[in-house]
CSV table of C-alpha atoms and ligand atoms in Angstrom, one decimal:
chain,number,residue,atom,x,y,z
A,1,UNK,CA,0.6,-64.2,145.5
A,2,UNK,CA,-1.0,-61.9,148.3
A,3,UNK,CA,1.0,-59.1,149.5
A,4,UNK,CA,0.7,-59.0,153.3
A,5,UNK,CA,2.2,-56.8,156.1
A,6,UNK,CA,2.1,-57.4,159.8
A,7,UNK,CA,2.1,-54.4,162.2
A,8,UNK,CA,3.2,-55.7,165.6
A,9,UNK,CA,4.5,-59.0,164.3
A,10,UNK,CA,6.6,-59.6,167.4
A,11,UNK,CA,3.6,-59.8,169.7
A,12,UNK,CA,1.2,-62.5,170.6
A,13,UNK,CA,-1.2,-61.8,167.7
A,14,UNK,CA,1.7,-61.1,165.4
A,15,UNK,CA,3.2,-64.6,166.0
A,16,UNK,CA,0.0,-66.4,165.5
A,17,UNK,CA,-0.4,-64.6,162.2
A,18,UNK,CA,3.0,-65.8,161.3
A,19,UNK,CA,2.1,-69.2,162.3
A,20,UNK,CA,-0.9,-69.4,159.7
A,21,UNK,CA,1.0,-67.7,156.9
A,22,UNK,CA,4.2,-69.9,157.2
A,23,UNK,CA,2.1,-72.9,156.7
A,24,UNK,CA,1.4,-71.7,153.0
A,25,UNK,CA,4.7,-69.8,152.0
A,26,UNK,CA,4.0,-69.9,148.4
A,27,UNK,CA,0.6,-67.9,148.8
A,28,UNK,CA,2.2,-64.8,150.6
A,29,UNK,CA,4.5,-62.1,149.6
A,30,UNK,CA,5.4,-60.4,152.7
A,31,UNK,CA,5.9,-56.8,152.3
A,32,UNK,CA,6.6,-55.1,155.8
A,33,UNK,CA,6.9,-56.3,159.3
A,34,UNK,CA,7.1,-54.2,162.3
A,35,UNK,CA,7.8,-54.5,166.1
A,36,UNK,CA,9.3,-52.4,168.8
A,37,UNK,CA,11.7,-53.7,171.5
A,38,UNK,CA,12.1,-57.2,170.3
A,39,UNK,CA,14.7,-56.8,167.6
A,40,UNK,CA,15.9,-60.4,167.5
A,41,UNK,CA,12.4,-61.8,166.9
A,42,UNK,CA,11.7,-59.0,164.3
A,43,UNK,CA,14.9,-59.7,162.4
A,44,UNK,CA,14.4,-63.6,162.6
A,45,UNK,CA,10.9,-63.3,161.1
A,46,UNK,CA,11.8,-60.8,158.5
A,47,UNK,CA,14.4,-63.0,157.3
A,48,UNK,CA,12.5,-66.3,157.3
A,49,UNK,CA,9.5,-64.6,155.6
A,50,UNK,CA,11.7,-62.6,153.2
A,51,UNK,CA,9.9,-59.3,154.0
A,52,UNK,CA,10.9,-56.3,152.0
A,53,UNK,CA,11.4,-54.2,155.0
A,54,UNK,CA,11.5,-54.6,158.8
A,55,UNK,CA,10.7,-51.7,161.1
A,56,UNK,CA,11.3,-51.1,164.8
A,57,UNK,CA,9.0,-48.4,166.3
A,58,UNK,CA,12.1,-47.4,168.6
A,59,UNK,CA,14.5,-44.8,166.7
A,60,UNK,CA,17.4,-45.8,169.2
A,61,UNK,CA,17.2,-49.5,168.0
A,62,UNK,CA,17.9,-48.6,164.2
A,63,UNK,CA,21.4,-49.9,164.4
A,64,UNK,CA,20.6,-53.0,166.4
A,65,UNK,CA,18.0,-53.9,163.6
A,66,UNK,CA,20.5,-52.9,160.8
A,67,UNK,CA,23.2,-55.1,162.2
A,68,UNK,CA,20.8,-58.1,162.6
A,69,UNK,CA,19.5,-57.7,159.0
A,70,UNK,CA,23.0,-57.0,157.4
A,71,UNK,CA,23.7,-59.2,154.4
A,72,UNK,CA,20.0,-60.7,154.3
A,73,UNK,CA,18.5,-58.4,151.7
A,74,UNK,CA,15.8,-57.2,154.2
A,75,UNK,CA,15.9,-53.2,154.4
A,76,UNK,CA,15.8,-52.0,157.9
A,77,UNK,CA,14.1,-49.0,159.2
A,78,UNK,CA,13.1,-47.2,162.5
A,79,UNK,CA,10.7,-44.8,164.2
A,80,UNK,CA,7.2,-43.5,164.2
A,81,UNK,CA,7.5,-42.2,160.4
A,82,UNK,CA,9.0,-45.2,159.3
A,83,UNK,CA,6.2,-47.2,160.7
A,84,UNK,CA,3.7,-45.2,158.7
A,85,UNK,CA,5.8,-45.5,155.5
A,86,UNK,CA,5.6,-49.4,156.1
A,87,UNK,CA,1.8,-49.2,156.7
A,88,UNK,CA,1.6,-47.2,153.4
A,89,UNK,CA,3.5,-49.8,151.2
A,90,UNK,CA,1.2,-51.3,148.7
A,91,UNK,CA,-0.3,-54.5,150.3
A,92,UNK,CA,-3.5,-56.5,149.8
A,93,UNK,CA,-4.0,-57.5,153.4
A,94,UNK,CA,-2.4,-55.8,156.6
A,95,UNK,CA,-2.8,-57.3,160.1
A,96,UNK,CA,-3.1,-54.3,162.7
A,97,UNK,CA,-1.5,-55.9,165.8
A,98,UNK,CA,0.4,-53.2,167.6
A,99,UNK,CA,-0.8,-52.7,171.2
A,100,UNK,CA,-2.5,-49.6,172.3
A,101,UNK,CA,-3.2,-46.2,170.9
A,102,UNK,CA,0.3,-46.3,168.9
A,103,UNK,CA,-1.7,-48.7,166.4
A,104,UNK,CA,-4.2,-46.1,165.2
A,105,UNK,CA,-2.1,-44.0,162.7
A,106,UNK,CA,-0.4,-47.0,161.2
A,107,UNK,CA,-3.9,-48.7,160.8
A,108,UNK,CA,-5.4,-45.6,159.4
A,109,UNK,CA,-2.5,-45.5,156.8
A,110,UNK,CA,-3.1,-49.0,155.7
A,111,UNK,CA,-6.8,-48.2,155.1
A,112,UNK,CA,-5.9,-45.1,153.2
A,113,UNK,CA,-3.7,-47.2,150.6
A,114,UNK,CA,-7.1,-49.5,150.3
A,115,UNK,CA,-5.6,-52.6,151.9
A,116,UNK,CA,-8.1,-55.1,153.7
A,117,UNK,CA,-7.2,-54.2,157.4
A,118,UNK,CA,-7.5,-57.1,159.8
A,119,UNK,CA,-8.0,-55.3,163.1
A,120,UNK,CA,-6.7,-56.9,166.2
A,121,UNK,CA,-5.8,-53.3,167.5
A,122,UNK,CA,-9.1,-52.6,169.3
A,123,UNK,CA,-7.7,-49.4,170.8
A,124,UNK,CA,-8.1,-47.8,167.3
A,125,UNK,CA,-11.9,-48.1,167.5
A,126,UNK,CA,-12.2,-47.1,171.0
A,127,UNK,CA,-10.2,-43.8,170.4
A,128,UNK,CA,-11.4,-43.1,167.0
A,129,UNK,CA,-14.2,-45.3,166.1
A,130,UNK,CA,-15.9,-42.9,163.6
A,131,UNK,CA,-12.7,-41.9,162.0
A,132,UNK,CA,-11.7,-45.4,161.5
A,133,UNK,CA,-14.8,-46.6,159.9
A,134,UNK,CA,-15.0,-43.5,157.7
A,135,UNK,CA,-11.5,-43.8,156.5
A,136,UNK,CA,-12.4,-47.5,155.5
A,137,UNK,CA,-15.5,-46.3,153.7
A,138,UNK,CA,-13.9,-43.4,151.7
A,139,UNK,CA,-11.1,-45.6,150.6
A,140,UNK,CA,-13.3,-48.6,149.7
A,141,UNK,CA,-11.1,-50.7,152.1
A,142,UNK,CA,-12.4,-53.7,153.8
A,143,UNK,CA,-12.2,-53.7,157.6
A,144,UNK,CA,-12.3,-57.2,159.3
A,145,UNK,CA,-12.5,-57.8,163.1
A,146,UNK,CA,-9.8,-60.0,164.7
A,147,UNK,CA,-10.9,-59.7,168.3
A,148,UNK,CA,-12.3,-63.1,168.9
A,149,UNK,CA,-15.8,-61.7,170.1
A,150,UNK,CA,-16.0,-59.5,167.2
A,151,UNK,CA,-14.9,-62.0,164.8
A,152,UNK,CA,-17.8,-64.2,166.3
A,153,UNK,CA,-20.3,-61.6,165.8
A,154,UNK,CA,-19.2,-60.9,162.4
A,155,UNK,CA,-19.5,-64.6,161.6
A,156,UNK,CA,-23.0,-64.8,163.2
A,157,UNK,CA,-24.1,-61.9,161.1
A,158,UNK,CA,-23.2,-63.5,157.7
A,159,UNK,CA,-26.4,-63.5,155.5
A,160,UNK,CA,-28.2,-61.4,158.3
A,161,UNK,CA,-29.4,-57.8,158.2
A,162,UNK,CA,-28.2,-55.7,160.9
A,163,UNK,CA,-31.7,-54.2,161.2
A,164,UNK,CA,-32.9,-57.9,162.4
A,165,UNK,CA,-30.4,-57.6,165.4
A,166,UNK,CA,-31.9,-57.2,168.8
A,167,UNK,CA,-28.8,-57.7,170.9
A,168,UNK,CA,-25.2,-58.6,170.8
A,169,UNK,CA,-23.7,-60.7,173.9
A,170,UNK,CA,-20.0,-60.8,174.2
A,171,UNK,CA,-18.6,-63.2,176.6
A,172,UNK,CA,-15.9,-62.6,179.3
A,173,UNK,CA,-13.7,-65.2,180.9
A,174,UNK,CA,-13.9,-63.1,184.2
A,175,UNK,CA,-9.9,-62.9,184.2
A,176,UNK,CA,-7.6,-64.0,186.7
A,177,UNK,CA,-9.5,-62.7,189.7
A,178,UNK,CA,-13.0,-63.8,189.0
A,179,UNK,CA,-13.3,-66.0,192.1
A,180,UNK,CA,-11.1,-63.9,194.5
A,181,UNK,CA,-12.6,-62.2,197.5
A,182,UNK,CA,-13.5,-58.6,196.6
A,183,UNK,CA,-11.5,-57.3,199.5
A,184,UNK,CA,-8.4,-59.1,198.3
A,185,UNK,CA,-8.4,-57.4,194.8
A,186,UNK,CA,-6.6,-54.3,196.1
A,187,UNK,CA,-3.6,-56.4,197.0
A,188,UNK,CA,-3.4,-58.1,193.5
A,189,UNK,CA,0.1,-58.1,192.3
A,190,UNK,CA,1.3,-57.6,188.5
A,191,UNK,CA,2.6,-61.1,188.4
A,192,UNK,CA,-1.0,-62.5,189.6
A,193,UNK,CA,-2.9,-60.2,187.0
A,194,UNK,CA,-0.6,-61.4,184.2
A,195,UNK,CA,-2.0,-64.9,184.4
A,196,UNK,CA,-5.0,-65.7,182.3
A,197,UNK,CA,-7.0,-68.6,183.0
A,198,UNK,CA,-7.8,-69.5,179.4
A,199,UNK,CA,-6.0,-67.5,177.0
A,200,UNK,CA,-2.3,-66.9,176.1
A,201,UNK,CA,-1.9,-63.3,175.2
A,202,UNK,CA,0.3,-60.2,175.6
A,203,UNK,CA,0.9,-58.9,179.1
A,204,UNK,CA,-1.1,-55.7,178.7
A,205,UNK,CA,-4.3,-57.4,177.5
A,206,UNK,CA,-4.0,-60.1,180.2
A,207,UNK,CA,-3.9,-57.5,183.0
A,208,UNK,CA,-6.8,-55.7,181.1
A,209,UNK,CA,-8.9,-59.2,181.2
A,210,UNK,CA,-8.4,-59.4,185.0
A,211,UNK,CA,-9.7,-55.9,185.5
A,212,UNK,CA,-12.2,-56.2,182.6
A,213,UNK,CA,-11.0,-53.0,181.1
A,214,UNK,CA,-10.4,-55.4,178.1
A,215,UNK,CA,-14.1,-56.2,178.0
A,216,UNK,CA,-14.8,-52.4,178.4
A,217,UNK,CA,-12.8,-51.7,175.3
A,218,UNK,CA,-14.7,-54.4,173.6
A,219,UNK,CA,-18.1,-52.9,174.5
A,220,UNK,CA,-17.0,-49.7,172.8
A,221,UNK,CA,-15.5,-51.6,170.0
A,222,UNK,CA,-18.8,-53.6,169.3
A,223,UNK,CA,-20.8,-50.3,169.2
A,224,UNK,CA,-18.2,-48.6,166.7
A,225,UNK,CA,-17.7,-51.8,164.6
A,226,UNK,CA,-21.4,-53.0,164.2
A,227,UNK,CA,-23.2,-49.6,164.7
A,228,UNK,CA,-25.5,-51.0,167.4
A,229,UNK,CA,-26.6,-49.0,170.2
A,230,UNK,CA,-25.1,-49.3,173.8
A,231,UNK,CA,-28.4,-50.9,175.1
A,232,UNK,CA,-28.2,-53.6,172.6
A,233,UNK,CA,-24.8,-54.9,173.9
A,234,UNK,CA,-24.4,-57.2,176.7
A,235,UNK,CA,-21.6,-58.9,178.4
A,236,UNK,CA,-21.8,-62.2,180.3
A,237,UNK,CA,-19.0,-64.3,182.3
A,238,UNK,CA,-18.4,-67.6,180.7
A,239,UNK,CA,-15.5,-69.1,182.4
A,240,UNK,CA,-14.9,-71.9,179.9
A,241,UNK,CA,-14.2,-69.3,177.1
A,242,UNK,CA,-15.7,-71.5,174.3
A,243,UNK,CA,-18.5,-69.2,173.3
A,244,UNK,CA,-17.1,-66.2,172.2
A,245,UNK,CA,-20.1,-64.2,171.3
A,246,UNK,CA,-23.9,-64.5,170.7
A,247,UNK,CA,-26.0,-62.4,168.4
A,248,UNK,CA,-29.8,-62.2,169.3
A,249,UNK,CA,-32.3,-61.6,166.5
A,250,UNK,CA,-35.7,-60.1,166.5
A,251,UNK,CA,-37.3,-63.6,166.5
A,252,UNK,CA,-35.6,-64.6,169.6
A,253,UNK,CA,-32.9,-66.7,168.0
A,254,UNK,CA,-29.5,-66.6,169.6
A,255,UNK,CA,-26.6,-67.6,167.2
A,256,UNK,CA,-23.5,-68.3,169.1
A,257,UNK,CA,-20.0,-68.7,167.8
A,258,UNK,CA,-18.3,-71.8,169.6
A,259,UNK,CA,-14.7,-72.7,169.4
A,260,UNK,CA,-11.5,-73.5,171.4
A,261,UNK,CA,-9.8,-70.2,173.0
A,262,UNK,CA,-7.1,-70.0,170.0
A,263,UNK,CA,-6.7,-66.7,168.2
A,264,UNK,CA,-5.6,-68.5,165.2
A,265,UNK,CA,-9.3,-69.0,164.5
A,266,UNK,CA,-10.1,-65.3,164.2
A,267,UNK,CA,-6.9,-64.5,162.5
A,268,UNK,CA,-7.4,-67.3,159.9
A,269,UNK,CA,-11.1,-66.0,159.3
A,270,UNK,CA,-9.9,-62.5,158.5
A,271,UNK,CA,-7.0,-63.9,156.6
A,272,UNK,CA,-9.1,-66.1,154.3
A,273,UNK,CA,-12.2,-64.2,154.3
A,274,UNK,CA,-14.7,-64.6,152.7
A,275,UNK,CA,-13.7,-68.0,152.4
A,276,UNK,CA,-13.4,-70.5,155.0
A,277,UNK,CA,-10.3,-72.5,155.0
A,278,UNK,CA,-9.0,-75.4,157.1
A,279,UNK,CA,-7.3,-74.2,160.2
A,280,UNK,CA,-4.9,-75.7,162.8
A,281,UNK,CA,-7.1,-75.4,165.7
A,282,UNK,CA,-8.4,-77.9,168.1
A,283,UNK,CA,-11.9,-79.5,167.4
A,284,UNK,CA,-14.1,-79.5,170.4
A,285,UNK,CA,-15.5,-82.7,172.0
A,286,UNK,CA,-18.7,-81.4,173.5
A,287,UNK,CA,-19.5,-84.5,175.4
A,288,UNK,CA,-16.2,-84.3,177.1
A,289,UNK,CA,-16.7,-80.6,178.0
A,290,UNK,CA,-20.2,-81.5,179.4
A,291,UNK,CA,-21.5,-78.2,180.5
A,292,UNK,CA,-20.9,-74.6,179.7
A,293,UNK,CA,-21.7,-71.9,182.3
A,294,UNK,CA,-22.5,-68.3,182.5
A,295,UNK,CA,-23.0,-65.7,185.2
A,296,UNK,CA,-23.6,-62.0,185.3
A,297,UNK,CA,-20.5,-59.8,186.0
A,298,UNK,CA,-20.5,-58.2,189.4
A,299,UNK,CA,-20.4,-54.5,189.1
A,300,UNK,CA,-18.2,-54.0,192.2
A,301,UNK,CA,-15.5,-56.6,190.9
A,302,UNK,CA,-15.5,-55.0,187.4
A,303,UNK,CA,-16.2,-51.2,187.6
A,304,UNK,CA,-14.3,-50.8,184.1
A,305,UNK,CA,-17.7,-52.1,182.7
A,306,UNK,CA,-19.7,-49.1,183.9
A,307,UNK,CA,-16.9,-46.6,182.8
A,308,UNK,CA,-17.4,-48.2,179.3
A,309,UNK,CA,-21.1,-47.4,179.4
A,310,UNK,CA,-20.2,-43.7,180.6
A,311,UNK,CA,-17.9,-43.4,177.5
A,312,UNK,CA,-20.5,-44.8,174.9
A,313,UNK,CA,-23.2,-42.5,176.5
A,314,UNK,CA,-20.9,-39.4,176.4
A,315,UNK,CA,-19.5,-40.0,172.9
A,316,UNK,CA,-17.2,-37.6,171.2
A,317,UNK,CA,-13.7,-38.0,172.1
A,318,UNK,CA,-14.5,-39.7,175.4
A,319,UNK,CA,-13.3,-42.9,174.0
A,320,UNK,CA,-9.7,-41.3,173.4
A,321,UNK,CA,-9.7,-40.0,177.0
A,322,UNK,CA,-10.8,-43.2,178.4
A,323,UNK,CA,-8.1,-45.4,176.5
A,324,UNK,CA,-5.3,-42.8,177.2
A,325,UNK,CA,-6.1,-43.0,181.0
A,326,UNK,CA,-6.5,-46.8,181.0
A,327,UNK,CA,-3.0,-47.2,179.2
A,328,UNK,CA,-1.3,-44.9,181.9
A,329,UNK,CA,-3.0,-46.7,184.6
A,330,UNK,CA,-2.0,-50.0,183.5
A,331,UNK,CA,1.6,-48.7,183.2
A,332,UNK,CA,1.4,-47.4,186.8
A,333,UNK,CA,0.0,-50.7,188.0
A,334,UNK,CA,2.8,-52.8,186.3
A,335,UNK,CA,5.4,-50.3,187.7
A,336,UNK,CA,4.1,-50.7,191.1
A,337,UNK,CA,3.0,-47.2,191.7
A,338,UNK,CA,-0.7,-47.8,192.2
A,339,UNK,CA,-2.9,-50.8,193.3
A,340,UNK,CA,-4.9,-53.0,191.2
A,341,UNK,CA,-8.1,-51.5,192.2
A,342,UNK,CA,-6.7,-47.8,191.7
A,343,UNK,CA,-6.7,-48.3,187.9
A,344,UNK,CA,-10.5,-48.0,187.6
A,345,UNK,CA,-10.6,-44.9,190.0
A,346,UNK,CA,-7.8,-43.3,188.0
A,347,UNK,CA,-9.7,-43.7,184.8
A,348,UNK,CA,-13.1,-42.3,186.6
A,349,UNK,CA,-11.3,-39.4,187.7
A,350,UNK,CA,-9.6,-38.6,184.3
A,351,UNK,CA,-13.1,-38.9,182.8
A,352,UNK,CA,-14.7,-36.4,185.4
A,353,UNK,CA,-11.9,-34.3,184.7
A,354,UNK,CA,-12.2,-34.2,180.8
A,355,UNK,CA,-15.8,-33.1,181.5
A,356,UNK,CA,-14.7,-29.9,182.8
A,357,UNK,CA,-12.1,-29.0,179.9
A,358,UNK,CA,-14.0,-26.9,177.6
A,359,UNK,CA,-14.2,-28.3,174.1
A,360,UNK,CA,-12.0,-31.4,174.7
A,361,UNK,CA,-14.6,-34.1,174.4
A,362,UNK,CA,-16.6,-32.2,171.8
A,363,UNK,CA,-14.0,-31.4,169.3
A,364,UNK,CA,-14.3,-33.0,165.9
A,365,UNK,CA,-12.9,-36.5,165.4
A,366,UNK,CA,-9.7,-35.7,163.4
A,367,UNK,CA,-6.7,-37.7,164.1
A,368,UNK,CA,-5.1,-34.4,165.4
A,369,UNK,CA,-7.8,-33.9,167.9
A,370,UNK,CA,-7.8,-37.5,169.0
A,371,UNK,CA,-4.0,-37.4,169.6
A,372,UNK,CA,-4.7,-34.2,171.6
A,373,UNK,CA,-7.2,-35.9,173.6
A,374,UNK,CA,-5.0,-38.9,174.3
A,375,UNK,CA,-2.3,-36.9,175.3
A,376,UNK,CA,-4.1,-34.7,177.8
A,377,UNK,CA,-5.7,-37.8,179.4
A,378,UNK,CA,-2.4,-39.3,180.0
A,379,UNK,CA,-1.1,-36.1,181.5
A,380,UNK,CA,-4.3,-36.0,183.8
A,381,UNK,CA,-4.1,-39.5,184.5
A,382,UNK,CA,-0.2,-39.2,185.6
A,383,UNK,CA,-1.6,-36.5,188.1
A,384,UNK,CA,-4.1,-38.7,189.6
A,385,UNK,CA,-1.6,-41.6,189.7
A,386,UNK,CA,1.0,-39.4,191.7
A,387,UNK,CA,-1.6,-38.3,194.1
A,388,UNK,CA,-2.5,-42.0,194.9
A,389,UNK,CA,1.0,-42.9,195.1
A,390,UNK,CA,2.0,-40.1,197.3
A,391,UNK,CA,4.8,-39.2,194.8
A,392,UNK,CA,5.7,-36.6,192.1
A,393,UNK,CA,4.3,-36.7,188.6
A,394,UNK,CA,8.0,-37.1,187.2
A,395,UNK,CA,8.7,-40.0,189.4
A,396,UNK,CA,5.4,-41.9,188.3
A,397,UNK,CA,6.1,-41.0,184.5
A,398,UNK,CA,9.3,-43.2,184.8
B,1,NDP,P1,1.8,-57.9,172.6
B,1,NDP,O1,2.0,-57.0,173.8
B,1,NDP,O2,1.9,-59.4,172.6
B,1,NDP,O3,2.4,-57.4,171.3
B,1,NDP,C1,2.4,-56.1,170.8
B,1,NDP,C2,3.1,-55.6,169.5
B,1,NDP,O4,3.3,-54.3,169.4
B,1,NDP,C3,4.5,-56.1,169.6
B,1,NDP,O5,4.8,-56.4,168.2
B,1,NDP,C4,5.3,-55.0,170.1
B,1,NDP,O6,6.7,-54.9,169.7
B,1,NDP,C5,4.6,-53.9,169.4
B,1,NDP,N1,4.6,-52.5,170.0
B,1,NDP,C6,4.6,-52.4,171.5
B,1,NDP,N2,4.6,-51.0,171.5
B,1,NDP,C7,4.7,-50.4,170.4
B,1,NDP,C8,4.7,-49.0,170.0
B,1,NDP,N3,4.7,-48.0,170.9
B,1,NDP,N4,4.7,-48.8,168.5
B,1,NDP,C9,4.7,-49.7,167.8
B,1,NDP,N5,4.8,-51.1,168.1
B,1,NDP,C10,4.6,-51.4,169.4
B,1,NDP,O7,0.3,-57.6,172.2
B,1,NDP,P2,-0.9,-58.6,171.7
B,1,NDP,O8,-0.5,-59.3,170.5
B,1,NDP,O9,-1.4,-59.5,172.8
B,1,NDP,O10,-2.0,-57.7,171.2
B,1,NDP,C11,-2.0,-56.8,170.1
B,1,NDP,C12,-3.2,-55.9,169.8
B,1,NDP,O11,-4.3,-57.1,169.8
B,1,NDP,C13,-3.8,-55.3,171.1
B,1,NDP,O12,-4.5,-54.3,170.6
B,1,NDP,C14,-4.6,-56.3,171.9
B,1,NDP,O13,-5.7,-55.5,172.5
B,1,NDP,C15,-5.2,-56.9,170.6
B,1,NDP,N6,-5.9,-58.3,171.0
B,1,NDP,C16,-4.9,-59.3,171.4
B,1,NDP,C17,-5.6,-60.6,171.6
B,1,NDP,C18,-4.5,-61.8,172.0
B,1,NDP,O14,-5.0,-62.6,172.2
B,1,NDP,N7,-3.3,-61.4,172.2
B,1,NDP,C19,-6.9,-61.0,171.4
B,1,NDP,C20,-7.7,-59.8,171.0
B,1,NDP,C21,-7.2,-58.6,170.7
B,1,NDP,P3,7.8,-55.6,170.6
B,1,NDP,O15,7.3,-56.8,171.3
B,1,NDP,O16,8.9,-55.8,169.5
B,1,NDP,O17,8.2,-54.6,171.7
B,2,MG,MG1,-11.5,-60.2,173.0
């Protein structure tokens, strides 16, 4: 039996992972499941999958979780330390599917115990790419991509040499506002931004798709995961979301990964790697699809892409600053403090501010320094948000 843990089990990726695992219950021994606010789902999954322990990230939900698990034989725990302890429990395969920078430390902990880490949490690589890759290397732990584009690149590279790669093209749906007139974007509401044309995902990544901050994170993720240079990475809008990525080789060949927009493919690939097993995903009828279309992303519509280029060129801890500022801007947009188009301008301001902070971006990439840069970026973002909202920093912190 393979021992598996799922960090962020109550989310969209977590639930898709459970869907696959529960189809072959005899093959998996579920060690730890973690969630945050959704206690009912966490407890139900832990009981159904007979996990050893269920952990909520929220200290103040311990009693609720304990009550929900009473008499079931599943242990309950709560808080940040308990989350790390869960990730440290011996397992063969760990899914990293917490949303945001909060997923970094548990993911590193899982790598430190030598588990294979299926990485959906792209923020880990954006904030601390070199640290994550190095932690995997020194612990001889396998890191596997789960983001659909990166899984696609990974699959296109099987049997190939990275030196033969000329370019990597990751596709983008263009998000909810790809066809909106530009001058309407500043009026976009959170409800409109949380509707994705092709994928069903968590709320935060769906808004990040509309703003292309998601693709911005993925450009950085591509650089960190595959070790290619920024000028080798391209992105193209592909409204059908059927080609997830393409790898271009030095002989001019492009290898594309084509499949339906269903995360169970990338999750299943990471679960069964290096084998390919049957998966419950739809098979494409190409004749019925008829045509696949592509177009260049407009820089005015998607300023996040240029910010990602700036971050990659800057290096150091710029990714941690970028992500921290992005997370706060997203919170502020969802809370109604700033407009959709303000998110990119807040992040741009914070990156500029960080340049002026002696040593912040050039500090060594340790977990402590990454956390510090993240916290400083959030503080600076709150000030930029308050300025735009015409409110106090305390009130926008909520
Ligand atoms: P969701 O918002 O659906 O789920 C997030 C998970 O993280 C939930 O289990 C949530 O718990 C938990 N969580 C939230 N905040 C914290 C915290 N502070 N500490 C610990 N756990 C927390 O996200 P998704 O499943 O959509 O995304 C997860 C990750 O995968 C993200 O990094 C995303 O970018 C990436 N990803 C997602 C894709 C998708 O299709 N959804 C595709 C590619 C990548 P609870 O719900 O109980 O509060
Ligand atoms: Mg993706």
